[in-house]
Short mmCIF file of C-alpha atoms in Angstrom, two decimals:
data_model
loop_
_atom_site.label_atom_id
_atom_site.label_comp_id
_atom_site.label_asym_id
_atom_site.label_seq_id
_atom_site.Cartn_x
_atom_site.Cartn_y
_atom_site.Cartn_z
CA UNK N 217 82.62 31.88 85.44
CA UNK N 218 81.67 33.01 88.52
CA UNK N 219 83.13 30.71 91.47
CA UNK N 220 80.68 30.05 94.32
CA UNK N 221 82.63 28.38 97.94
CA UNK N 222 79.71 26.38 100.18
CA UNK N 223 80.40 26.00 103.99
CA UNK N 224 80.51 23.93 105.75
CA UNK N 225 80.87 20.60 103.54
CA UNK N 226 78.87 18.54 106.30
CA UNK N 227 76.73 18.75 108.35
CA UNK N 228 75.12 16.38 110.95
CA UNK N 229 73.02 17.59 113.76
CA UNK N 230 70.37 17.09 115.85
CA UNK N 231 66.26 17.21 115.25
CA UNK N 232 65.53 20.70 116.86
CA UNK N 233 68.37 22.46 116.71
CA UNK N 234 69.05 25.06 114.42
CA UNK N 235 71.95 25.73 111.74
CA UNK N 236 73.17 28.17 109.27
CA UNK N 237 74.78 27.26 106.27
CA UNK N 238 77.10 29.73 104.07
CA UNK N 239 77.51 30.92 100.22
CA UNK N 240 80.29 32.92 99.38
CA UNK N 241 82.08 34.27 96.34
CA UNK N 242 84.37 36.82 95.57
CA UNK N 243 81.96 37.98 92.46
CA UNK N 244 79.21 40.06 92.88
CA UNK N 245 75.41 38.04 91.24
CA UNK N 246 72.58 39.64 89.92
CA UNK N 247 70.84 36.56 91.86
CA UNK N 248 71.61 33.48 93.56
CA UNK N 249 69.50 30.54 93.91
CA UNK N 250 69.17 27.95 96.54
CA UNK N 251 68.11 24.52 95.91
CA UNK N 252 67.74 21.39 97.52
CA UNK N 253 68.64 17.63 96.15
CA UNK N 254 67.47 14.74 97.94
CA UNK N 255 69.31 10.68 97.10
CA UNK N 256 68.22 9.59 94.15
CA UNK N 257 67.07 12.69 92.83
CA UNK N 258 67.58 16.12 91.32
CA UNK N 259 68.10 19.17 93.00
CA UNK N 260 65.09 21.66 93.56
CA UNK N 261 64.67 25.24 93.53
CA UNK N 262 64.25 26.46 96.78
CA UNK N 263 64.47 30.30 96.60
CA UNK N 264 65.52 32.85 94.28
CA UNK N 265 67.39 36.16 95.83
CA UNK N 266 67.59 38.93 93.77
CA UNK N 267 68.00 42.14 95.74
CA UNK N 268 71.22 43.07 97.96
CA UNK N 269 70.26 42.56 102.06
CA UNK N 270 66.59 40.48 100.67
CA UNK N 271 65.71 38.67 103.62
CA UNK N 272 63.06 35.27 102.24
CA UNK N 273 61.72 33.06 104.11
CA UNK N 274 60.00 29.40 103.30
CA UNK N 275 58.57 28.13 106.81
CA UNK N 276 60.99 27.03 109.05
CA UNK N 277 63.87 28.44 105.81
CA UNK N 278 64.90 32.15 106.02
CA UNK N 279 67.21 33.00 102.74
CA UNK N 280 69.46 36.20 103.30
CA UNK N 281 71.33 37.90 100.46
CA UNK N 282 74.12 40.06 101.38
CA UNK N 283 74.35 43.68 100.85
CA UNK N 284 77.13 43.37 98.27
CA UNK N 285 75.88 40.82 96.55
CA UNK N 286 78.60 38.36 97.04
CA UNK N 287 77.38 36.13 99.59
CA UNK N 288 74.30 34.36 100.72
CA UNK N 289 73.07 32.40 103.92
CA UNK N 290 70.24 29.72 104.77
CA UNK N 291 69.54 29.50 108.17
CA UNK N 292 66.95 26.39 109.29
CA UNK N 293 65.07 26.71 112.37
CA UNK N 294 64.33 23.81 114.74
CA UNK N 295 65.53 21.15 112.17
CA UNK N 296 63.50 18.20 110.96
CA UNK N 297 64.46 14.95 109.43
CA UNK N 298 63.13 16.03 106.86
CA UNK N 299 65.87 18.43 105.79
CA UNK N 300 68.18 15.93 105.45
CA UNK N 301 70.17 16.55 101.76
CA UNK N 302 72.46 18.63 100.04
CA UNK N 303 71.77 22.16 99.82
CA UNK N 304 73.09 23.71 97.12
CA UNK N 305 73.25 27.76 95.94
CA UNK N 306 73.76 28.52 92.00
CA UNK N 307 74.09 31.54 90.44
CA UNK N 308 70.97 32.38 88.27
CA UNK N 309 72.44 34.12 85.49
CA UNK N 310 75.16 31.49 84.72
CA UNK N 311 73.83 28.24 86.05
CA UNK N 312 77.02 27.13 87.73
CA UNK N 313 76.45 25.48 91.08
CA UNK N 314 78.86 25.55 94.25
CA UNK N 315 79.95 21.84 95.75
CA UNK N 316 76.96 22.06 98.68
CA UNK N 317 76.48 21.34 101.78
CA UNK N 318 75.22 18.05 103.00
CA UNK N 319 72.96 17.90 105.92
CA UNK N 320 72.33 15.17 108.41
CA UNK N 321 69.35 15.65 110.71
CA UNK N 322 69.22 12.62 113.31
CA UNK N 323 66.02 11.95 115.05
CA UNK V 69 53.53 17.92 80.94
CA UNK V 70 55.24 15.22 83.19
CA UNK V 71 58.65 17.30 83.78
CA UNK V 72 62.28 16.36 82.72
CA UNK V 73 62.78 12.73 81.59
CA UNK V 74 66.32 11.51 81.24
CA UNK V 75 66.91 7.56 80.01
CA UNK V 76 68.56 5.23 80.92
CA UNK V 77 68.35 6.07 84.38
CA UNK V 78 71.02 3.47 85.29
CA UNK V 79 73.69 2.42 82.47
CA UNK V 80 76.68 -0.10 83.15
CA UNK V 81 79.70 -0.51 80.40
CA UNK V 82 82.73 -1.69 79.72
CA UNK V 83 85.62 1.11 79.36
CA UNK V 84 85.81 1.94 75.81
CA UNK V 85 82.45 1.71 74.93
CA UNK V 86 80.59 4.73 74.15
CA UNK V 87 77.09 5.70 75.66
CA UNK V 88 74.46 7.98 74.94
CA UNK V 89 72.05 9.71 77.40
CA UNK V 90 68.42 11.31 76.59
CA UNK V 91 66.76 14.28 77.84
CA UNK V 92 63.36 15.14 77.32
CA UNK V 93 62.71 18.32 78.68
CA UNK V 94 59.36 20.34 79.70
CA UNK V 95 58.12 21.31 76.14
CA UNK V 96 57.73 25.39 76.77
CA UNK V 97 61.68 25.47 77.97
CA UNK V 98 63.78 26.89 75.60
CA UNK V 99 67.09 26.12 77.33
CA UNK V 100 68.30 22.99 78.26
CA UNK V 101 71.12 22.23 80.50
CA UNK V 102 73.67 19.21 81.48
CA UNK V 103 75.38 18.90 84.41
CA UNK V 104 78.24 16.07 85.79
CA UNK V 105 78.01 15.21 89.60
CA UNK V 106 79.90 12.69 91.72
CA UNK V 107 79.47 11.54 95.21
CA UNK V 108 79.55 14.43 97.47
CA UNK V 109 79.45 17.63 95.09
CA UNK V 110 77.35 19.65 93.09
CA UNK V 111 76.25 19.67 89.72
CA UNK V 112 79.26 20.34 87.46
CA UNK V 113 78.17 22.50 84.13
CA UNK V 114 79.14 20.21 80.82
CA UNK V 115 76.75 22.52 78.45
CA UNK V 116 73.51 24.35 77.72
CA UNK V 117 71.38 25.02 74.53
CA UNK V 118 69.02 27.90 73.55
CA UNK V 119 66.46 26.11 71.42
CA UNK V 120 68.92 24.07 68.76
CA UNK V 121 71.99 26.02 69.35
CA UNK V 122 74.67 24.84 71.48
CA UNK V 123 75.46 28.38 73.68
CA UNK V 124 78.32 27.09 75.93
CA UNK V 125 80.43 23.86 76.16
CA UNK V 126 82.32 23.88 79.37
CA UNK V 127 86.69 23.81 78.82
CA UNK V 128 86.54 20.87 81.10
CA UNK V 129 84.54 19.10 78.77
CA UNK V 130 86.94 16.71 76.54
CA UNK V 131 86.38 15.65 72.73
CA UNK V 132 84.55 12.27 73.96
CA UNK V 133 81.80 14.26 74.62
CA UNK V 134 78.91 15.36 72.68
CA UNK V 135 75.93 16.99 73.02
CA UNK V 136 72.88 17.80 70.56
CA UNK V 137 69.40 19.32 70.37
CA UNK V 138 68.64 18.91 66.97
CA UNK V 139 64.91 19.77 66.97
CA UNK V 140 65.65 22.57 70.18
CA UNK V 141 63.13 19.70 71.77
CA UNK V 142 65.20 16.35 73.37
CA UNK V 143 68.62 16.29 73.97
CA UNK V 144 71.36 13.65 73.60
CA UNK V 145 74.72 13.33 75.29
CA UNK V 146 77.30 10.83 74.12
CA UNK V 147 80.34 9.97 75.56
CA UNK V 148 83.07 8.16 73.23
CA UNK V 149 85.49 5.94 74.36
CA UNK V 150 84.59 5.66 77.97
CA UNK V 151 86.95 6.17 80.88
CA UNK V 152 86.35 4.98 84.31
CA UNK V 153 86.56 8.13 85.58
CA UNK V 154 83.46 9.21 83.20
CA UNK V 155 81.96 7.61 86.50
CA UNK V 156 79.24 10.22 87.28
CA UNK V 157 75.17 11.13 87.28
CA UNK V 158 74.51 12.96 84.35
CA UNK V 159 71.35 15.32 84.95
CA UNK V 160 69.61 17.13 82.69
CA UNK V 161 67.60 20.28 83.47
CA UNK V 162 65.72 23.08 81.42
CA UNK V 163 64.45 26.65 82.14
CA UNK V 164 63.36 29.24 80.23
CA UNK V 165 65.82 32.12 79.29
CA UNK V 166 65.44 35.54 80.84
CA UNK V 167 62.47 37.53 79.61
CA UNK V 168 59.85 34.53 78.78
CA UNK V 169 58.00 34.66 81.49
CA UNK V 170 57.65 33.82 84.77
CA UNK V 171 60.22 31.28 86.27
CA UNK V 172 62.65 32.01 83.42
CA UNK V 173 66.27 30.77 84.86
CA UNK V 174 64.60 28.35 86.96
CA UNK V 175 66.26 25.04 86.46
CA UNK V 176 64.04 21.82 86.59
CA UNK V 177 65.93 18.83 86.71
CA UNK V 178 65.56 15.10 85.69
CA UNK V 179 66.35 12.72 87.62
CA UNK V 180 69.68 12.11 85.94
CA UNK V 181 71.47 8.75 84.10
CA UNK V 182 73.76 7.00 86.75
CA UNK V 183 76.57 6.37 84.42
CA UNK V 184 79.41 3.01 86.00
CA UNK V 185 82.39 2.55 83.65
CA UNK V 186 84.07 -0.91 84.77
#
């Protein structure tokens, strides 16, 4: 099993500012996924990265995969209240999820 | 297809009792997967299926628990004997495997069984 570390645990900023959050293991992944779970709910699929330095983006969402494969970013642009949950990355081969990050955006 | 059901969505029991959870997954998925998570943390793996067969069982998974696909359609988890520490959401999620089209190893998730062990 592949272990996957999420930083920082929390979160809690302002609407309009922007933050990066952090995946790291010391495993290299075929792929990584990002997804997002909101109260109540369960998590969505955000991205999938596949390719060593792939740079996605989704809106205001830009997805980096490192070179090596080991690690992986999200960095948000000009937050919204609407971000607000727990981000979560995955590996896509074995399904195993790191502990998240849970983010507060304040109005 | 109306995505991944899971019932109950809430369930309350005494410790000792034992429980089962249902998944109903989208029908074209061939994999099926269920996850553990508490307050605060991610989705912890507890097992998958490929169609009927039962592929991986996670080591932190104790002999309480079961899991079964019989028809590779629904799924069932039961947990034996319950522990207050069996405290959790359960979710349920599917996917196709690799190589069955497009959006294989994309989990969709229920919206997971709110398990409370008093």
């Amino acid at each position: 099993t592949q272990l996957l570390e999420q930083s920082p645990q929390f979160l809690s900023i302002q609407e309009g500012e922007n933050l990066t959050v952090y995946c790291n293991s010391s495993s290299v992944f075929s792929s990584l996924q990002w997804y997002r779970q909101e109260p109540g709910e369960g998590p969505v699929l955000l991205v999938t990265v596949v390719t060593g330095g792939e740079v996605k983006k989704l809106k205001r969402l830009t997805f980096q995969f490192g070179d090596a494969r080991k690690d992986s970013s999200l960095h948000i642009t000009a937050a919204q209240t609407g971000d607000t949950g727990l981000y979560l990355c995955a590996g896509a081969q074995d399904m195993r999820f790191g502990a998240g990050t849970r983010l507060t955006v304040k109005p | 297809d109306t995505g991944v059901s899971q019932d109950p969505r809430h369930k309350i029991t005494k410790r000792g009792q034992n429980v089962t959870f249902r998944c109903d997954p989208i029908s074209e998925h061939n994999r099926l997967y269920w996850y553990r998570q508490t307050l605060g943390q991610g989705p912890e793996f507890l097992t998958y299926f490929q169609n009927e067969a039962q592929l991986e069982k996670s080591r932190l998974l104790s002999d309480r628990f079961s899991a079964e696909r019989p028809k590779g359609s629904f799924s069932t988890l039961e947990i034996q004997r319950t522990e207050q520490g069996d405290s959790a959401m359960y979710l349920c999620a599917s996917s196709l495997s690799a190589g069955q089209g497009a959006g294989a190893n994309v989990l969709t998730f229920g919206a997971g069984s709110r398990l409370t062990v008093l």
